[in-house]
mmCIF file of C-alpha atoms and ligand atoms in Angstrom:
data_model
loop_
_atom_site.group_PDB
_atom_site.id
_atom_site.type_symbol
_atom_site.label_atom_id
_atom_site.label_comp_id
_atom_site.label_asym_id
_atom_site.label_seq_id
_atom_site.Cartn_x
_atom_site.Cartn_y
_atom_site.Cartn_z
ATOM 1 C CA MET A 1 63.755 -0.392 -80.198
ATOM 2 C CA THR A 2 64.933 2.506 -77.946
ATOM 3 C CA PHE A 3 62.535 4.054 -75.438
ATOM 4 C CA GLU A 4 62.610 7.234 -77.479
ATOM 5 C CA GLN A 5 61.613 5.319 -80.662
ATOM 6 C CA TRP A 6 58.998 3.492 -78.768
ATOM 7 C CA MET A 7 57.448 6.648 -77.325
ATOM 8 C CA ARG A 8 57.486 8.302 -80.668
ATOM 9 C CA SER A 9 55.615 5.502 -82.461
ATOM 10 C CA VAL A 10 52.986 5.337 -79.588
ATOM 11 C CA LEU A 11 52.537 9.182 -79.558
ATOM 12 C CA ASP A 12 51.997 9.116 -83.382
ATOM 13 C CA ARG A 13 49.503 6.339 -83.091
ATOM 14 C CA VAL A 14 47.605 8.137 -80.175
ATOM 15 C CA GLU A 15 47.296 11.248 -82.283
ATOM 16 C CA SER A 16 45.912 9.360 -85.077
ATOM 17 C CA ALA A 17 43.447 7.621 -82.913
ATOM 18 C CA LEU A 18 42.369 10.908 -81.270
ATOM 19 C CA GLU A 19 41.861 12.357 -84.814
ATOM 20 C CA HIS A 20 39.837 9.262 -85.654
ATOM 21 C CA TYR A 21 37.576 9.208 -82.489
ATOM 22 C CA LEU A 22 36.790 13.008 -82.323
ATOM 23 C CA PRO A 23 34.004 14.281 -84.494
ATOM 24 C CA ALA A 24 35.128 16.045 -87.649
ATOM 25 C CA THR A 25 34.645 19.867 -87.642
ATOM 26 C CA SER A 26 32.551 19.223 -90.739
ATOM 27 C CA THR A 27 29.942 17.790 -88.428
ATOM 28 C CA GLU A 28 27.514 19.918 -86.960
ATOM 29 C CA PRO A 29 27.805 21.761 -84.411
ATOM 30 C CA ALA A 30 30.897 22.672 -86.024
ATOM 31 C CA LYS A 31 32.005 25.180 -83.366
ATOM 32 C CA LEU A 32 31.868 22.683 -80.540
ATOM 33 C CA HIS A 33 33.708 20.144 -82.622
ATOM 34 C CA GLU A 34 36.364 22.592 -83.586
ATOM 35 C CA ALA A 35 36.732 23.474 -79.809
ATOM 36 C CA MET A 36 36.961 19.967 -78.686
ATOM 37 C CA ARG A 37 39.573 19.290 -81.211
ATOM 38 C CA TYR A 38 41.571 22.562 -80.186
ATOM 39 C CA ALA A 39 41.590 21.177 -76.620
ATOM 40 C CA VAL A 40 42.664 17.642 -77.387
ATOM 41 C CA LEU A 41 44.950 17.549 -80.495
ATOM 42 C CA GLY A 42 48.518 18.531 -80.812
ATOM 43 C CA GLY A 43 49.470 18.887 -77.094
ATOM 44 C CA GLY A 44 50.205 17.450 -73.684
ATOM 45 C CA LYS A 45 52.669 14.753 -72.568
ATOM 46 C CA ARG A 46 50.031 11.827 -73.163
ATOM 47 C CA VAL A 47 51.268 10.272 -70.042
ATOM 48 C CA ARG A 48 47.981 8.329 -69.638
ATOM 49 C CA PRO A 49 47.933 6.858 -73.281
ATOM 50 C CA LEU A 50 51.837 6.007 -72.830
ATOM 51 C CA LEU A 51 50.975 4.089 -69.432
ATOM 52 C CA CYS A 52 48.042 2.230 -71.251
ATOM 53 C CA HIS A 53 50.254 1.131 -74.108
ATOM 54 C CA ALA A 54 53.066 -0.021 -71.752
ATOM 55 C CA ALA A 55 50.782 -2.003 -69.670
ATOM 56 C CA GLY A 56 49.204 -3.542 -72.832
ATOM 57 C CA GLU A 57 52.761 -5.100 -73.366
ATOM 58 C CA LEU A 58 52.235 -7.392 -70.350
ATOM 59 C CA THR A 59 49.050 -9.033 -71.998
ATOM 60 C CA ASP A 60 50.032 -8.851 -75.658
ATOM 61 C CA ALA A 61 47.139 -6.298 -76.208
ATOM 62 C CA LYS A 62 46.491 -5.460 -79.913
ATOM 63 C CA ALA A 63 47.493 -1.993 -81.033
ATOM 64 C CA GLU A 64 44.136 -0.963 -82.238
ATOM 65 C CA CYS A 65 42.458 -1.926 -78.902
ATOM 66 C CA LEU A 66 45.159 0.000 -77.013
ATOM 67 C CA GLU A 67 44.573 2.981 -79.295
ATOM 68 C CA ALA A 68 40.875 3.082 -78.475
ATOM 69 C CA ALA A 69 41.546 2.870 -74.730
ATOM 70 C CA SER A 70 44.183 5.632 -74.979
ATOM 71 C CA ALA A 71 41.886 7.948 -76.859
ATOM 72 C CA ALA A 72 39.400 7.297 -74.190
ATOM 73 C CA LEU A 73 41.646 7.981 -71.487
ATOM 74 C CA GLU A 74 43.101 11.171 -72.894
ATOM 75 C CA MET A 75 39.531 12.657 -73.731
ATOM 76 C CA ILE A 76 38.572 12.256 -70.208
ATOM 77 C CA HIS A 77 41.874 13.782 -69.027
ATOM 78 C CA VAL A 78 41.326 16.779 -71.357
ATOM 79 C CA TYR A 79 37.833 17.131 -70.198
ATOM 80 C CA SER A 80 39.064 17.508 -66.694
ATOM 81 C CA LEU A 81 41.760 20.036 -67.715
ATOM 82 C CA VAL A 82 39.253 22.202 -69.700
ATOM 83 C CA HIS A 83 36.817 22.278 -66.709
ATOM 84 C CA ASP A 84 39.555 22.677 -64.034
ATOM 85 C CA ASP A 85 40.603 25.938 -66.028
ATOM 86 C CA MET A 86 37.416 27.366 -65.947
ATOM 87 C CA PRO A 87 36.728 30.586 -63.655
ATOM 88 C CA CYS A 88 34.525 28.656 -61.366
ATOM 89 C CA MET A 89 37.449 26.374 -60.583
ATOM 90 C CA ASP A 90 41.074 27.182 -61.023
ATOM 91 C CA ASP A 91 40.570 30.171 -63.238
ATOM 92 C CA ASP A 92 43.572 29.745 -65.608
ATOM 93 C CA GLU A 93 44.273 31.193 -69.055
ATOM 94 C CA LEU A 94 47.292 29.111 -70.290
ATOM 95 C CA ARG A 95 47.378 25.372 -70.853
ATOM 96 C CA ARG A 96 49.596 23.295 -73.178
ATOM 97 C CA GLY A 97 51.212 26.486 -74.179
ATOM 98 C CA LYS A 98 48.035 28.030 -75.616
ATOM 99 C CA PRO A 99 44.930 29.838 -74.337
ATOM 100 C CA THR A 100 42.487 27.805 -72.360
ATOM 101 C CA VAL A 101 39.309 26.790 -74.001
ATOM 102 C CA HIS A 102 37.132 29.433 -72.208
ATOM 103 C CA VAL A 103 39.633 32.059 -73.124
ATOM 104 C CA LYS A 104 39.827 31.144 -76.842
ATOM 105 C CA TYR A 105 36.154 30.370 -77.084
ATOM 106 C CA ASP A 106 33.686 31.191 -74.171
ATOM 107 C CA GLU A 107 32.841 29.718 -70.883
ATOM 108 C CA ALA A 108 29.627 27.871 -72.193
ATOM 109 C CA THR A 109 31.762 26.354 -74.945
ATOM 110 C CA ALA A 110 34.364 25.192 -72.527
ATOM 111 C CA LEU A 111 31.722 23.558 -70.192
ATOM 112 C CA LEU A 112 30.195 21.790 -73.409
ATOM 113 C CA VAL A 113 33.605 20.697 -74.686
ATOM 114 C CA GLY A 114 34.334 18.972 -71.345
ATOM 115 C CA ASP A 115 30.833 17.397 -71.198
ATOM 116 C CA ALA A 116 31.095 16.261 -74.904
ATOM 117 C CA LEU A 117 34.707 14.845 -74.418
ATOM 118 C CA GLN A 118 33.450 12.805 -71.501
ATOM 119 C CA SER A 119 30.747 11.189 -73.588
ATOM 120 C CA GLN A 120 32.865 10.619 -76.736
ATOM 121 C CA ALA A 121 35.474 8.859 -74.375
ATOM 122 C CA PHE A 122 32.838 6.180 -73.916
ATOM 123 C CA VAL A 123 31.882 6.329 -77.534
ATOM 124 C CA ALA A 124 35.553 5.349 -78.445
ATOM 125 C CA LEU A 125 35.609 2.535 -75.528
ATOM 126 C CA THR A 126 32.612 0.863 -77.011
ATOM 127 C CA SER A 127 34.114 1.014 -80.725
ATOM 128 C CA ASP A 128 33.723 -2.568 -82.224
ATOM 129 C CA VAL A 129 37.683 -3.050 -82.336
ATOM 130 C CA LEU A 130 36.995 -4.222 -78.608
ATOM 131 C CA ALA A 131 35.017 -7.282 -77.893
ATOM 132 C CA PRO A 132 31.802 -6.759 -75.901
ATOM 133 C CA ALA A 133 33.026 -8.095 -72.537
ATOM 134 C CA GLN A 134 36.223 -6.113 -72.875
ATOM 135 C CA GLN A 135 34.151 -2.794 -73.591
ATOM 136 C CA ALA A 136 32.206 -3.465 -70.474
ATOM 137 C CA ALA A 137 35.231 -4.088 -68.297
ATOM 138 C CA LEU A 138 37.059 -0.858 -69.795
ATOM 139 C CA VAL A 139 33.853 1.325 -69.447
ATOM 140 C CA ARG A 140 33.634 0.297 -65.828
ATOM 141 C CA GLU A 141 37.210 0.888 -65.095
ATOM 142 C CA LEU A 142 37.227 4.446 -66.637
ATOM 143 C CA ALA A 143 33.831 5.422 -65.295
ATOM 144 C CA LEU A 144 34.976 4.591 -61.745
ATOM 145 C CA ALA A 145 38.188 6.229 -62.114
ATOM 146 C CA SER A 146 36.867 9.513 -63.408
ATOM 147 C CA GLY A 147 33.735 9.899 -61.149
ATOM 148 C CA SER A 148 33.008 10.889 -57.796
ATOM 149 C CA VAL A 149 35.057 8.126 -56.126
ATOM 150 C CA GLY A 150 37.923 8.977 -58.401
ATOM 151 C CA MET A 151 39.129 12.193 -60.284
ATOM 152 C CA ALA A 152 35.766 14.239 -59.776
ATOM 153 C CA GLY A 153 35.829 13.355 -55.952
ATOM 154 C CA GLY A 154 39.365 14.328 -55.731
ATOM 155 C CA GLN A 155 38.740 17.696 -57.410
ATOM 156 C CA ALA A 156 35.936 18.329 -54.881
ATOM 157 C CA ILE A 157 38.309 17.634 -52.027
ATOM 158 C CA ASP A 158 40.976 19.895 -53.819
ATOM 159 C CA LEU A 159 38.409 22.780 -54.110
ATOM 160 C CA ALA A 160 37.314 22.373 -50.534
ATOM 161 C CA SER A 161 41.049 22.581 -49.334
ATOM 162 C CA VAL A 162 41.871 25.879 -50.610
ATOM 163 C CA GLY A 163 43.298 27.923 -47.563
ATOM 164 C CA GLN A 164 43.164 24.865 -45.481
ATOM 165 C CA THR A 165 46.073 23.127 -43.681
ATOM 166 C CA LEU A 166 45.829 19.700 -44.926
ATOM 167 C CA THR A 167 47.979 16.836 -43.235
ATOM 168 C CA ARG A 168 50.214 14.743 -45.497
ATOM 169 C CA PRO A 169 47.718 11.726 -45.416
ATOM 170 C CA GLN A 170 44.836 14.142 -46.521
ATOM 171 C CA LEU A 171 47.069 15.581 -49.266
ATOM 172 C CA GLU A 172 47.771 11.974 -50.440
ATOM 173 C CA THR A 173 44.165 11.009 -50.441
ATOM 174 C CA MET A 174 43.125 14.008 -52.479
ATOM 175 C CA HIS A 175 45.876 13.364 -55.134
ATOM 176 C CA ARG A 176 45.237 9.632 -55.106
ATOM 177 C CA LEU A 177 41.697 10.461 -56.401
ATOM 178 C CA LYS A 178 42.174 13.581 -58.354
ATOM 179 C CA THR A 179 45.326 12.525 -60.411
ATOM 180 C CA GLY A 180 46.035 8.913 -59.227
ATOM 181 C CA ALA A 181 42.739 7.191 -60.164
ATOM 182 C CA LEU A 182 43.090 7.952 -63.802
ATOM 183 C CA LEU A 183 46.709 7.135 -63.862
ATOM 184 C CA ARG A 184 45.985 3.756 -62.324
ATOM 185 C CA ALA A 185 43.033 3.283 -64.921
ATOM 186 C CA ALA A 186 45.410 3.802 -67.597
ATOM 187 C CA VAL A 187 47.622 0.952 -66.407
ATOM 188 C CA ARG A 188 44.816 -1.381 -65.508
ATOM 189 C CA MET A 189 42.991 -0.462 -68.893
ATOM 190 C CA GLY A 190 46.202 -1.456 -70.853
ATOM 191 C CA ALA A 191 46.464 -4.683 -69.187
ATOM 192 C CA LEU A 192 42.769 -5.562 -69.520
ATOM 193 C CA THR A 193 42.719 -4.609 -73.232
ATOM 194 C CA GLY A 194 44.874 -7.693 -73.883
ATOM 195 C CA GLY A 195 42.927 -10.139 -71.820
ATOM 196 C CA THR A 196 41.713 -10.811 -68.269
ATOM 197 C CA PRO A 197 44.850 -10.251 -66.021
ATOM 198 C CA ASP A 198 44.853 -12.357 -62.664
ATOM 199 C CA ALA A 199 44.380 -10.795 -59.021
ATOM 200 C CA LYS A 200 48.108 -10.880 -58.484
ATOM 201 C CA THR A 201 49.033 -8.959 -61.769
ATOM 202 C CA LEU A 202 46.310 -6.310 -60.973
ATOM 203 C CA GLN A 203 47.756 -6.015 -57.514
ATOM 204 C CA ALA A 204 51.264 -5.506 -58.770
ATOM 205 C CA LEU A 205 50.224 -2.971 -61.424
ATOM 206 C CA ASP A 206 48.267 -1.133 -58.708
ATOM 207 C CA ALA A 207 51.330 -0.866 -56.488
ATOM 208 C CA TYR A 208 53.200 0.490 -59.468
ATOM 209 C CA SER A 209 50.319 3.050 -60.268
ATOM 210 C CA ALA A 210 50.029 4.117 -56.700
ATOM 211 C CA ALA A 211 53.825 4.897 -56.600
ATOM 212 C CA VAL A 212 54.006 6.634 -60.118
ATOM 213 C CA GLY A 213 50.689 8.588 -59.441
ATOM 214 C CA LEU A 214 52.091 10.130 -56.174
ATOM 215 C CA ALA A 215 55.394 10.698 -57.949
ATOM 216 C CA PHE A 216 53.605 12.485 -60.703
ATOM 217 C CA GLN A 217 52.113 14.895 -58.190
ATOM 218 C CA VAL A 218 55.068 15.352 -56.202
ATOM 219 C CA VAL A 219 57.023 16.482 -59.140
ATOM 220 C CA ASP A 220 54.178 18.620 -60.402
ATOM 221 C CA ASP A 221 54.451 20.438 -57.076
ATOM 222 C CA ILE A 222 58.332 20.652 -57.436
ATOM 223 C CA LEU A 223 58.097 22.007 -61.027
ATOM 224 C CA ASP A 224 55.395 24.490 -60.023
ATOM 225 C CA VAL A 225 57.991 26.223 -57.906
ATOM 226 C CA THR A 226 61.129 25.658 -59.975
ATOM 227 C CA THR A 227 60.018 26.208 -63.441
ATOM 228 C CA ASP A 228 58.691 28.975 -65.557
ATOM 229 C CA SER A 229 55.353 29.131 -67.167
ATOM 230 C CA ALA A 230 56.865 29.147 -70.756
ATOM 231 C CA THR A 231 58.388 25.568 -70.038
ATOM 232 C CA LEU A 232 55.529 24.310 -68.317
ATOM 233 C CA GLY A 233 52.817 25.599 -70.832
ATOM 234 C CA LYS A 234 50.643 26.463 -67.937
ATOM 235 C CA THR A 235 50.893 29.162 -65.196
ATOM 236 C CA ALA A 236 53.692 28.356 -62.796
ATOM 237 C CA GLY A 237 53.517 29.383 -59.092
ATOM 238 C CA LYS A 238 49.768 29.027 -59.002
ATOM 239 C CA ASP A 239 49.419 26.555 -56.280
ATOM 240 C CA ALA A 240 51.171 28.979 -53.745
ATOM 241 C CA LYS A 241 49.343 31.949 -54.989
ATOM 242 C CA ASP A 242 45.994 30.321 -54.596
ATOM 243 C CA GLY A 243 46.727 28.993 -51.105
ATOM 244 C CA LYS A 244 46.697 25.437 -52.179
ATOM 245 C CA PRO A 245 48.623 22.998 -50.055
ATOM 246 C CA THR A 246 51.460 21.097 -51.943
ATOM 247 C CA TYR A 247 54.224 18.463 -51.102
ATOM 248 C CA VAL A 248 56.683 21.473 -51.321
ATOM 249 C CA SER A 249 54.708 23.626 -48.810
ATOM 250 C CA ILE A 250 54.182 20.705 -46.376
ATOM 251 C CA ILE A 251 57.509 19.040 -46.544
ATOM 252 C CA GLY A 252 59.833 21.436 -48.377
ATOM 253 C CA LEU A 253 61.783 21.195 -51.603
ATOM 254 C CA ASP A 254 64.462 18.747 -50.841
ATOM 255 C CA ALA A 255 62.319 16.282 -48.907
ATOM 256 C CA SER A 256 60.025 16.450 -51.934
ATOM 257 C CA ARG A 257 62.858 15.583 -54.371
ATOM 258 C CA ALA A 258 63.887 12.640 -52.136
ATOM 259 C CA LEU A 259 60.239 11.669 -51.870
ATOM 260 C CA ALA A 260 60.032 11.444 -55.828
ATOM 261 C CA ALA A 261 63.220 9.328 -55.877
ATOM 262 C CA GLN A 262 61.922 6.931 -53.361
ATOM 263 C CA LEU A 263 58.629 6.528 -55.340
ATOM 264 C CA ARG A 264 60.525 5.860 -58.579
ATOM 265 C CA SER A 265 62.215 2.999 -56.778
ATOM 266 C CA ASP A 266 58.968 1.693 -55.180
ATOM 267 C CA ALA A 267 57.529 1.724 -58.742
ATOM 268 C CA HIS A 268 60.482 -0.371 -60.090
ATOM 269 C CA ASP A 269 60.192 -2.786 -57.131
ATOM 270 C CA ALA A 270 56.298 -3.292 -57.956
ATOM 271 C CA LEU A 271 57.332 -4.361 -61.414
ATOM 272 C CA ALA A 272 59.761 -7.057 -60.397
ATOM 273 C CA PRO A 273 57.279 -10.026 -61.032
ATOM 274 C CA PHE A 274 56.909 -9.196 -64.737
ATOM 275 C CA GLY A 275 60.577 -8.966 -65.664
ATOM 276 C CA ALA A 276 61.671 -7.659 -69.075
ATOM 277 C CA ARG A 277 58.193 -7.460 -70.285
ATOM 278 C CA ALA A 278 57.672 -4.329 -67.998
ATOM 279 C CA GLN A 279 60.567 -2.513 -69.209
ATOM 280 C CA ARG A 280 58.369 0.281 -70.761
ATOM 281 C CA LEU A 281 56.446 0.735 -67.507
ATOM 282 C CA ALA A 282 59.754 0.978 -65.653
ATOM 283 C CA GLU A 283 61.019 3.600 -68.262
ATOM 284 C CA LEU A 284 57.772 5.486 -67.838
ATOM 285 C CA ALA A 285 58.284 5.646 -64.288
ATOM 286 C CA ASP A 286 61.735 7.241 -64.792
ATOM 287 C CA LEU A 287 60.131 9.664 -67.186
ATOM 288 C CA VAL A 288 57.633 10.685 -64.786
ATOM 289 C CA VAL A 289 60.241 11.539 -62.086
ATOM 290 C CA ASN A 290 62.926 13.039 -64.407
ATOM 291 C CA ARG A 291 60.405 15.141 -66.318
ATOM 292 C CA VAL A 292 61.208 19.070 -66.640
ATOM 293 C CA SER A 293 57.573 20.064 -67.863
HETATM 294 C C1 LIG B 1 37.203 19.162 -63.232
HETATM 295 C C2 LIG B 1 36.340 16.945 -62.695
HETATM 296 C C3 LIG B 1 37.430 17.769 -62.851
HETATM 297 C C4 LIG B 1 38.687 17.381 -62.484
HETATM 298 C C5 LIG B 1 39.839 18.132 -62.609
HETATM 299 C C6 LIG B 1 43.088 16.268 -63.004
HETATM 300 C C7 LIG B 1 42.292 17.606 -62.539
HETATM 301 C C8 LIG B 1 41.004 17.224 -61.889
HETATM 302 C C9 LIG B 1 42.750 18.857 -62.659
HETATM 303 C C10 LIG B 1 43.805 19.169 -63.253
HETATM 304 C C11 LIG B 1 44.679 20.213 -62.391
HETATM 305 C C12 LIG B 1 46.000 19.865 -62.261
HETATM 306 C C13 LIG B 1 46.990 20.911 -62.781
HETATM 307 C C14 LIG B 1 46.338 18.926 -61.555
HETATM 308 C C15 LIG B 1 47.780 18.493 -61.142
HETATM 309 C C16 LIG B 1 48.153 17.358 -61.876
HETATM 310 C C17 LIG B 1 47.946 17.238 -63.359
HETATM 311 C C18 LIG B 1 46.683 16.242 -63.540
HETATM 312 C C19 LIG B 1 48.428 17.981 -64.320
HETATM 313 C C20 LIG B 1 48.010 17.887 -65.783
HETATM 314 O O1 LIG B 1 48.217 16.621 -66.185
HETATM 315 P P1 LIG B 1 49.517 16.448 -67.311
HETATM 316 O O2 LIG B 1 50.636 17.079 -66.778
HETATM 317 O O3 LIG B 1 48.884 17.427 -68.524
HETATM 318 O O4 LIG B 1 49.490 15.071 -67.623
HETATM 319 P P2 LIG B 1 49.249 17.348 -69.948
HETATM 320 O O5 LIG B 1 48.840 18.629 -70.471
HETATM 321 O O6 LIG B 1 50.763 16.873 -70.282
HETATM 322 O O7 LIG B 1 48.436 16.226 -70.460
#
């Protein structure tokens, strides 16, 4: 199977899983469920589900287990985007090429969509396709990655850094938490879904995730200044306008491109112990660095 065929089949299964794990619009409160589905379905690159599925290949994880874990990861990710776009945070009107949830609906609905998606993620993770011990391990992984020592903590640092001059290590810490923690969880959860990986395996996967997570952010900063809003599906040039420190503002465009290439190579190196079983993870590292939106 080519990488494109593999991606297509994972993306189709993830879309169906999200359909399945999201409450139907026929369930009350209908407006909230409609808004949750508006936010989640039919958009986004689905990077976290793809990483989860690719890591699952290392431990022969079952497809239905990976689908539950991927749905949970994507729901947490979308909750973060919906809240991040609200006027009290980034105040953005465009996401995944369509109006943000608070623009399409209203602010209170956007707040509740994020809250409810966060809870629904844990409903998906405790689905009985997963054994009880797996459920507990995955719940802990996702809760840690999305809470105050992960994504929410990174967002707090990000909000506090507007207009500040961050050093490169400070910028890295912020991104390691804000974006990196969930990407790392996606990889770890994929591996955990198929069994109990040993410490060495998790260490190698964490090294891979650290490189891919940072590369993801560096590329995001590059695209923010080199690509238009229509291609990105979100407002381009926003970081500079909001006075936010980025890799491009700290080290410049050329050095940022060189850094992304170096991180891609670090990600490949980290996968060496797994040989051919890590092919999809290696291809995803390339995709993250070469993406155009
Ligand atoms: C509100 C608790 C809370 C956290 C928000 C992740 C995040 C924290 C905010 C998103 C803001 C942002 C644009 C961050 C840059 C990197 C990033 C996570 C981009 C969006 O993720 P993609 O590119 O989006 O995977 P798609 O739409 O493709 O899923």
